[in-house]
Structures are given as C-alpha cells and as structure tokens.
Amino acid sequence: MNTSPSAASARAETRSGGLRVAVLLALLAMAGPLYIDIMPSIVAALRSEYGLSAAQAGFVAASNGYGSTLGALLALFIVSRLPWRPLAVALLVALVATDVATTFVRSMEMLVVVRATHGVIGGMLVGLCYALIARTGDPRQGFGILFVFHFAFGGLGVFASTFLAPFMTHGVVFLVLAAFGVLAVLVIPWLPAFEPPPREAGNLGSHPVLLPARSLMRIGGLFLFQAANLGLGAFLIGIGADLGHAASFSGAAVGLGLWAGVLGALTMLMLSRTFGWRPMVPIILAAGLSKALVGFGDDPMVFAGAIASVFLTMAMALPYAFALCAEGDSSGRSAVLAGFASKLGLSTGPAIGGLVYAFGAEALIATAIATVMAAAALFALSLRPQAARQPA
C-alpha cells in the first residue's frame, strides 16, 4: 500500500495540529446541530412570534430533528465522494440560507419544510465533520472539545428561553444560527487538508454499511445511550413539576446542569490522556445510575444536584462513546454511522419516553437506567480483546 508524500504530510499536519485543529473542527461541527442547543429559545419564538400552538411548534422542531437524522444517513454516501472543503462551504451556505429564509416564513406548513431542509443540510455537515474528526490523531480530543461547546451552548439556550424570550423577536433566534454559520465558513481555510486514506484501507464509498461486529456493537450502544439521555432529558422540567418545583426553578436547574456538562467533557479529556479507554464503561454506568438521583429530588437542592450529576456524567461518557465508534477506522464511515445512530436515538428517545412517562416518572427513570445499562454492556463487549481481533 503506497501513500503519496502529499497525503502523508497532510495527515502529519492534521495530527500535529492537536488542540487547535480540534477546536476549529468543533466550531465547524457545531454549525449543524446548534439549533438543538438553543431549541427552547426556538420553540418559544415559534409560539410567541410565529403564533404557533405548543403542538405546532413541537412539530416544527421535530421536523428539524428528523431532517437531521436523514442528513446524517445521507452523509454516509456523500461525504467520501466530494472534496470535503467545497462540500463544507456549500452546506454552510445552504444552512445560512435556510435560517435566513425562516425569518420570512409564517405558515406552519412552510416552516416544517424549511426546518426539515435545514435539518437535512445540518445532518450532512455533522456527518462530514465526524468523518474529519476520525482522521485526526486522537478523536477523543476532537469529540471532547465538541461536547464542551454543546453543553456550554445548551446551557445558554435554556437560560435564553427562560429569561430572554421577550427579546427573541423579528427572527433573531434564527439570525443567531445564521451568524454562527457564517463564522463556521471563516474557520474552513484554517483547517488542514484532511487527505482521505488510500482506497485500499477502505472508505465511505466502498461498502458503506459493512462494518466489523465490534463497530456495530458500539454504534448500537451509542443509539441506546442517546435514546435514554433525551428520553429522560426531554421531561426533566415536567418531572420537576411532579416533584413540586416551579417551572422557572426547574428550567434554571437544567440550564446550570448543562453547564456542569462542560466540566464533564473537560474531565474526560484529562482522563483519556492518563487512562485511555479504561474509564469508559464505568463512566457510562455512572451516567445511568445518576439518573436514579432525579427521583429523589423532592428537595430543590437535591433536584438541582441530581440534574447536574446527570449532565456531568453524560458529558464525560459521550466523547468516549463517539471516539470509540471512530477508533481504528480512519475512513470515517464508523464515525458517520455513529452520528446517524446518535440522531436516531435523540429522535426516538422522547417519543418512547413520552409513552413510558404516562406510567409515572419512576417508570421513565427506571427505563432510562435499564437502557443505559444495555448500552454499557454493548460497549464492554466491543472492548473485549477477542472482539478487537482482526481476521487474518
């Protein structure tokens, strides 16, 4: 297998870029799913400014999410067939255009079409970025920085929806998304070449769905973990109300808890440097068990602490999970499929969670814990030495 000098030097540049490349890639990747992190503000704007009912606003938001899931799947077949830099620019320009277009649309039907289109474009961009992160020297670092941004912006989104809703008028919330898309375009020239691996090593365009059993276990584990996370997370404020807490307090607790996730992602970066993959399964188990604390949150401070522990452990586990899916596959196809599995889990979790929640908060919490335990088992099986052996 021959590697051209230019390709070898490009990969060396990518690996030597270290933290700088990880930060730039995280900024680029955030342009696609940023709407998730400020979703409470978007829903509030759809209801107050666009005049939609709660059900209609939720449907528009869901169209964004399901479009993103479709885009993540399409990325598996697209990102390897085009040069990544022009593709990223084209996707970002289209993303900005749909955000700006949203400010001019008022009918619920057109909002669904525009936001679903936005989701498809954003999902493809995320898939592309995950494939690029997989080509770096240490994907754990790239995904760790990405989730630092996710949880930081997520906390801002919850607080914005709680305290800044009166100022989110004239489409400002969608213009914020457009502005971030423009910022992401400016990041692209500063990134290295990310030359694809030689075709002999396999790539996204060659048998895109044929993966080793251990990769499928990891991707399945990520799906279950994300379904459990948002299956419970979507109803945290409602559970707070069940426990007797005011909606404003529960919203603030969720916002602060998301910021605890920043500390969790940073902690993961330090742990991975010292202990490698060894902490991963224990952290996922801790992320599952932390959800049990929510059920004991009758006291306001206990409830706030439980929420913080949920997001802290979740933020430690998620970069490990994504990086493990990408580990050993420089083609990026496993990372792209992991992105699809994550989005499918995030879309499925609240739907199933809503059905389970009808039986009470205890049933929802127990289901979320059991689902995380199943995810931990899949990750543990995928890390066994016999699962990691390649056929001769």
Coordinates of C-alpha atoms in Angstrom, one line a residue:
M1 CA 0.0 0.0 0.0
N2 CA 1.6 3.2 -1.2
T3 CA 1.0 6.6 0.4
S4 CA 1.8 9.7 -1.6
P5 CA 4.1 12.3 0.1
S6 CA 1.4 14.9 0.0
A7 CA -1.1 12.7 1.7
A8 CA 1.4 11.6 4.4
S9 CA 2.3 15.2 5.1
A10 CA -1.3 16.3 5.3
R11 CA -2.1 13.6 7.8
A12 CA 1.0 14.6 9.8
E13 CA -0.2 18.2 9.8
T14 CA -3.6 17.0 11.0
R15 CA -2.2 15.0 13.8
S16 CA 0.3 17.7 14.8
G17 CA -2.4 20.4 14.9
G18 CA -3.6 18.9 18.1
L19 CA -5.8 21.2 20.2
R20 CA -6.1 23.9 17.5
V21 CA -7.4 21.5 14.9
A22 CA -9.8 20.0 17.5
V23 CA -11.2 23.4 18.4
L24 CA -11.6 24.5 14.8
L25 CA -13.3 21.2 13.9
A26 CA -15.7 21.5 16.8
L27 CA -16.7 25.1 15.8
L28 CA -17.3 23.8 12.2
A29 CA -19.3 20.8 13.5
M30 CA -21.4 23.0 15.9
A31 CA -23.0 24.9 12.9
G32 CA -25.2 21.9 12.1
P33 CA -26.7 20.9 15.4
L34 CA -26.6 24.4 17.2
Y35 CA -30.4 24.6 16.8
I36 CA -30.6 21.7 19.3
D37 CA -28.7 23.6 21.9
I38 CA -31.0 26.6 21.6
M39 CA -34.1 24.6 20.9
P40 CA -36.0 26.1 24.0
S41 CA -35.5 29.6 22.5
I42 CA -36.6 28.4 19.1
V43 CA -39.8 26.8 20.4
A44 CA -40.5 30.0 22.5
A45 CA -40.1 32.1 19.4
L46 CA -42.3 29.9 17.3
R47 CA -45.1 30.2 19.8
S48 CA -44.8 33.9 20.7
E49 CA -43.7 35.4 17.4
Y50 CA -44.9 33.0 14.8
G51 CA -48.2 32.4 16.6
L52 CA -48.0 28.6 16.7
S53 CA -49.6 26.4 19.3
A54 CA -47.4 24.2 21.5
A55 CA -48.2 21.2 19.4
Q56 CA -47.4 23.0 16.2
A57 CA -44.2 24.4 17.5
G58 CA -43.2 20.9 18.6
F59 CA -43.9 19.5 15.2
V60 CA -41.8 22.2 13.5
A61 CA -39.0 21.4 15.9
A62 CA -39.4 17.7 15.3
S63 CA -39.1 18.2 11.5
N64 CA -35.7 19.8 12.1
G65 CA -34.6 16.8 14.1
Y66 CA -35.9 14.1 11.7
G67 CA -34.4 16.0 8.8
S68 CA -31.1 16.0 10.6
T69 CA -31.4 12.2 11.1
L70 CA -31.9 11.8 7.3
G71 CA -29.0 14.1 6.6
A72 CA -26.7 12.1 8.8
L73 CA -27.6 8.9 6.9
L74 CA -27.1 10.7 3.5
A75 CA -23.7 11.8 4.7
L76 CA -22.6 8.1 4.7
F77 CA -22.9 8.0 0.9
I78 CA -22.0 11.6 0.0
V79 CA -19.1 12.9 2.1
S80 CA -16.5 10.5 0.6
R81 CA -17.4 11.3 -3.0
L82 CA -16.7 15.0 -2.9
P83 CA -13.7 17.1 -1.7
W84 CA -14.5 18.0 1.9
R85 CA -13.7 21.7 1.8
P86 CA -16.0 22.7 -1.1
L87 CA -18.7 20.4 0.3
A88 CA -18.5 22.1 3.7
V89 CA -18.7 25.6 2.2
A90 CA -21.7 24.6 0.1
L91 CA -23.5 23.0 3.1
L92 CA -22.8 26.0 5.3
V93 CA -24.1 28.5 2.6
A94 CA -27.3 26.4 2.3
L95 CA -27.6 26.2 6.1
V96 CA -27.4 30.0 6.4
A97 CA -29.9 30.5 3.6
T98 CA -32.5 28.3 5.3
D99 CA -32.0 30.1 8.6
V100 CA -32.5 33.5 6.9
A101 CA -35.5 32.1 4.9
T102 CA -37.1 31.0 8.2
T103 CA -37.4 34.7 9.2
F104 CA -39.7 35.4 6.2
V105 CA -41.9 32.3 6.6
R106 CA -45.1 32.4 8.8
S107 CA -47.2 29.4 7.7
M108 CA -46.8 26.3 9.8
E109 CA -46.5 24.1 6.7
M110 CA -43.7 26.1 5.1
L111 CA -41.9 26.2 8.4
V112 CA -41.9 22.4 8.6
V113 CA -40.5 22.3 5.0
V114 CA -37.8 24.9 5.7
R115 CA -36.7 23.5 9.0
A116 CA -36.7 19.9 7.7
T117 CA -34.4 21.1 4.9
H118 CA -32.2 22.8 7.4
G119 CA -32.0 19.5 9.3
V120 CA -31.0 17.5 6.3
I121 CA -28.2 20.0 5.5
G122 CA -27.1 20.2 9.1
G123 CA -27.1 16.4 9.4
M124 CA -24.8 16.1 6.4
L125 CA -22.5 18.7 7.7
V126 CA -22.2 16.9 11.1
G127 CA -21.5 13.6 9.3
L128 CA -18.8 15.3 7.3
C129 CA -17.2 16.8 10.5
Y130 CA -17.4 13.5 12.4
A131 CA -15.5 11.8 9.5
L132 CA -12.9 14.5 9.7
I133 CA -12.5 14.1 13.5
A134 CA -12.0 10.4 12.9
R135 CA -9.0 11.3 10.7
T136 CA -7.2 13.2 13.5
G137 CA -4.6 11.8 15.8
D138 CA -6.9 11.4 18.8
P139 CA -10.6 11.5 18.1
R140 CA -11.3 11.6 21.9
Q141 CA -9.9 15.1 21.9
G142 CA -12.0 16.3 19.0
F143 CA -15.2 14.9 20.4
G144 CA -14.3 16.2 23.9
I145 CA -14.0 19.7 22.7
L146 CA -17.1 19.4 20.6
F147 CA -19.2 18.4 23.7
V148 CA -17.6 21.2 25.7
F149 CA -19.3 23.5 23.1
H150 CA -22.5 21.5 23.1
F151 CA -23.1 21.7 26.8
A152 CA -22.0 25.3 27.0
F153 CA -24.3 26.5 24.3
G154 CA -27.1 24.2 25.6
G155 CA -27.0 26.0 29.0
L156 CA -27.1 29.3 27.2
G157 CA -30.1 28.1 25.2
V158 CA -32.1 27.1 28.2
F159 CA -31.4 30.4 30.0
A160 CA -32.2 32.4 26.9
S161 CA -35.6 30.7 26.6
T162 CA -36.3 31.3 30.3
F163 CA -35.1 34.9 30.7
L164 CA -34.6 36.4 27.2
A165 CA -37.8 35.2 25.4
P166 CA -39.3 38.8 25.2
F167 CA -36.2 39.9 23.2
M168 CA -36.3 36.9 20.8
T169 CA -38.4 38.8 18.2
H170 CA -38.2 39.5 14.4
G171 CA -36.5 36.2 13.8
V172 CA -33.5 37.0 16.0
V173 CA -33.1 33.4 17.1
F174 CA -32.7 32.2 13.5
L175 CA -30.4 35.0 12.6
V176 CA -28.2 33.9 15.5
L177 CA -28.0 30.5 13.8
A178 CA -27.2 32.1 10.5
A179 CA -24.4 34.2 12.1
F180 CA -22.8 31.1 13.5
G181 CA -22.9 29.5 10.1
V182 CA -21.0 32.5 8.7
L183 CA -18.4 32.1 11.5
A184 CA -18.0 28.4 10.6
V185 CA -17.3 29.3 6.9
L186 CA -14.5 31.5 8.2
V187 CA -13.0 28.6 10.1
I188 CA -12.6 26.3 7.0
P189 CA -9.5 27.9 5.5
W190 CA -7.6 27.4 8.8
L191 CA -8.1 23.6 8.8
P192 CA -5.6 21.2 7.3
A193 CA -6.1 19.2 4.1
F194 CA -7.5 16.0 5.7
E195 CA -6.5 13.8 2.8
P196 CA -8.6 10.7 2.7
P197 CA -6.9 7.4 3.4
P198 CA -5.8 5.2 0.4
R199 CA -8.7 3.3 -1.1
E200 CA -7.1 0.0 -0.1
A201 CA -7.7 0.9 3.5
G202 CA -11.4 1.3 2.8
N203 CA -13.5 4.4 2.6
L204 CA -17.0 5.7 2.9
G205 CA -17.8 5.0 -0.7
S206 CA -16.8 1.3 -0.6
H207 CA -19.3 -1.0 1.1
P208 CA -20.5 1.8 3.4
V209 CA -22.7 -0.5 5.6
L210 CA -20.2 -3.4 6.1
L211 CA -18.6 -2.9 9.5
P212 CA -17.0 -5.3 12.0
A213 CA -19.2 -6.7 14.7
R214 CA -17.4 -4.6 17.3
S215 CA -18.2 -1.4 15.4
L216 CA -21.9 -2.4 15.1
M217 CA -22.0 -3.0 18.9
R218 CA -20.5 0.4 19.6
I219 CA -22.9 2.2 17.2
G220 CA -25.8 0.3 18.8
G221 CA -24.6 1.2 22.3
L222 CA -24.5 4.9 21.2
F223 CA -28.0 4.7 19.9
L224 CA -29.3 3.3 23.2
F225 CA -27.3 5.7 25.3
Q226 CA -28.6 8.8 23.4
A227 CA -32.2 7.5 23.4
A228 CA -32.0 7.1 27.2
N229 CA -30.4 10.5 27.6
L230 CA -33.1 12.5 25.7
G231 CA -35.9 10.1 26.6
L232 CA -35.4 11.3 30.2
G233 CA -33.9 14.7 29.5
A234 CA -36.9 15.9 27.5
F235 CA -39.1 15.5 30.6
L236 CA -36.8 16.8 33.3
I237 CA -38.8 20.0 33.7
G238 CA -42.0 18.1 33.8
I239 CA -40.6 15.7 36.5
G240 CA -39.6 18.8 38.4
A241 CA -43.2 19.9 38.4
D242 CA -44.3 16.4 39.6
L243 CA -41.9 16.8 42.5
G244 CA -43.4 20.2 43.4
H245 CA -40.9 22.6 41.8
A246 CA -41.8 25.7 39.9
A247 CA -41.1 25.6 36.1
S248 CA -38.7 28.6 36.4
F249 CA -36.7 26.7 39.0
S250 CA -36.6 23.5 37.0
G251 CA -35.6 25.4 33.9
A252 CA -32.7 27.1 35.7
A253 CA -31.7 23.8 37.2
V254 CA -31.5 22.2 33.7
G255 CA -29.6 25.2 32.4
L256 CA -27.0 25.1 35.2
G257 CA -26.8 21.3 34.9
L258 CA -25.9 21.6 31.2
W259 CA -23.0 23.8 32.2
A260 CA -21.9 21.0 34.5
G261 CA -21.5 19.1 31.3
V262 CA -18.7 21.4 30.3
L263 CA -16.7 20.3 33.3
G264 CA -17.6 16.7 32.5
A265 CA -16.3 16.9 28.9
L266 CA -13.0 18.6 30.1
T267 CA -12.6 15.9 32.8
M268 CA -13.0 13.2 30.1
L269 CA -10.1 14.8 28.1
M270 CA -7.8 14.6 31.2
L271 CA -8.9 11.0 32.0
S272 CA -8.4 9.8 28.4
R273 CA -4.8 11.1 28.4
T274 CA -3.9 9.2 31.5
F275 CA -6.1 6.0 31.5
G276 CA -7.0 5.6 27.8
W277 CA -10.3 3.6 27.3
R278 CA -10.3 2.0 30.7
P279 CA -12.7 4.6 32.4
M280 CA -15.3 4.4 29.6
V281 CA -17.6 1.7 30.7
P282 CA -17.6 2.7 34.4
I283 CA -18.4 6.3 33.3
I284 CA -21.4 5.1 31.2
L285 CA -22.6 3.0 34.2
A286 CA -22.3 6.1 36.4
A287 CA -24.2 8.1 33.8
G288 CA -27.0 5.6 34.0
L289 CA -27.1 5.4 37.8
S290 CA -27.0 9.2 38.1
K291 CA -30.5 9.2 36.6
A292 CA -31.8 7.5 39.7
L293 CA -31.0 10.6 41.7
V294 CA -33.6 12.6 39.8
G295 CA -36.4 10.5 41.5
F296 CA -35.2 11.6 45.0
G297 CA -35.3 15.3 44.1
D298 CA -38.2 16.5 46.3
D299 CA -35.7 18.9 47.9
P300 CA -34.8 21.7 45.4
M301 CA -31.1 21.5 46.1
V302 CA -31.2 17.7 45.7
F303 CA -33.1 18.1 42.4
A304 CA -30.6 20.6 41.1
G305 CA -27.6 18.4 42.2
A306 CA -29.2 15.4 40.5
I307 CA -29.6 17.2 37.2
A308 CA -26.0 18.4 37.4
S309 CA -24.8 14.9 38.0
V310 CA -26.8 13.6 35.0
F311 CA -25.3 16.1 32.6
L312 CA -21.8 15.8 34.2
T313 CA -21.6 12.1 33.7
M314 CA -23.3 12.2 30.3
A315 CA -20.7 14.7 29.1
M316 CA -17.9 12.5 30.3
A317 CA -19.4 9.5 28.5
L318 CA -20.4 10.9 25.1
P319 CA -17.0 11.9 23.8
Y320 CA -15.7 8.5 24.8
A321 CA -18.6 6.8 23.0
F322 CA -18.2 8.8 19.8
A323 CA -14.4 8.4 19.8
L324 CA -14.7 4.6 20.4
C325 CA -17.0 4.4 17.4
A326 CA -14.4 6.2 15.3
E327 CA -11.4 4.4 16.7
G328 CA -9.5 2.3 14.3
D329 CA -11.4 3.5 11.2
S330 CA -9.6 6.4 9.6
S331 CA -12.0 6.3 6.7
G332 CA -14.6 7.9 8.9
R333 CA -17.5 5.7 8.0
S334 CA -18.0 4.4 11.5
A335 CA -18.0 8.0 12.8
V336 CA -20.6 9.0 10.2
L337 CA -22.8 6.0 11.2
A338 CA -22.3 6.9 14.8
G339 CA -23.7 10.4 14.1
F340 CA -26.7 8.8 12.4
A341 CA -27.3 6.4 15.3
S342 CA -27.0 9.3 17.8
K343 CA -29.5 11.4 16.0
L344 CA -31.9 8.5 15.6
G345 CA -31.6 7.9 19.3
L346 CA -32.2 11.5 20.1
S347 CA -35.3 11.4 17.9
T348 CA -36.6 8.1 19.3
G349 CA -35.9 8.6 23.0
P350 CA -38.5 11.4 23.6
A351 CA -41.2 9.5 21.6
I352 CA -40.8 6.4 23.7
G353 CA -40.1 8.4 26.8
G354 CA -43.5 10.1 26.4
L355 CA -45.3 6.8 26.3
V356 CA -43.4 5.5 29.4
Y357 CA -43.9 8.8 31.2
A358 CA -47.7 8.1 31.1
F359 CA -47.0 5.4 33.8
G360 CA -45.2 7.9 36.0
A361 CA -41.8 9.5 36.5
E362 CA -40.5 6.4 38.3
A363 CA -41.2 4.2 35.2
L364 CA -39.4 6.7 32.9
I365 CA -36.3 6.9 35.2
A366 CA -36.2 3.1 35.5
T367 CA -36.4 2.6 31.8
A368 CA -33.7 5.2 31.1
I369 CA -31.4 3.4 33.6
A370 CA -32.0 0.0 32.1
T371 CA -31.4 1.3 28.6
V372 CA -28.0 2.8 29.6
M373 CA -27.1 -0.5 31.3
A374 CA -27.7 -2.2 28.0
A375 CA -25.6 0.3 26.2
A376 CA -22.8 -0.2 28.7
A377 CA -22.9 -3.9 28.1
L378 CA -22.5 -3.4 24.3
F379 CA -19.6 -1.1 24.8
A380 CA -17.9 -3.5 27.2
L381 CA -18.4 -6.4 24.8
S382 CA -16.9 -4.3 22.0
L383 CA -13.8 -3.7 24.1
R384 CA -13.0 -7.3 24.8
P385 CA -9.7 -8.4 23.3
Q386 CA -11.3 -11.2 21.2
A387 CA -13.8 -8.6 19.8
A388 CA -11.0 -6.4 18.7
R389 CA -9.0 -9.0 16.7
Q390 CA -9.0 -8.6 13.0
P391 CA -9.3 -11.6 10.8
A392 CA -6.0 -12.8 9.3

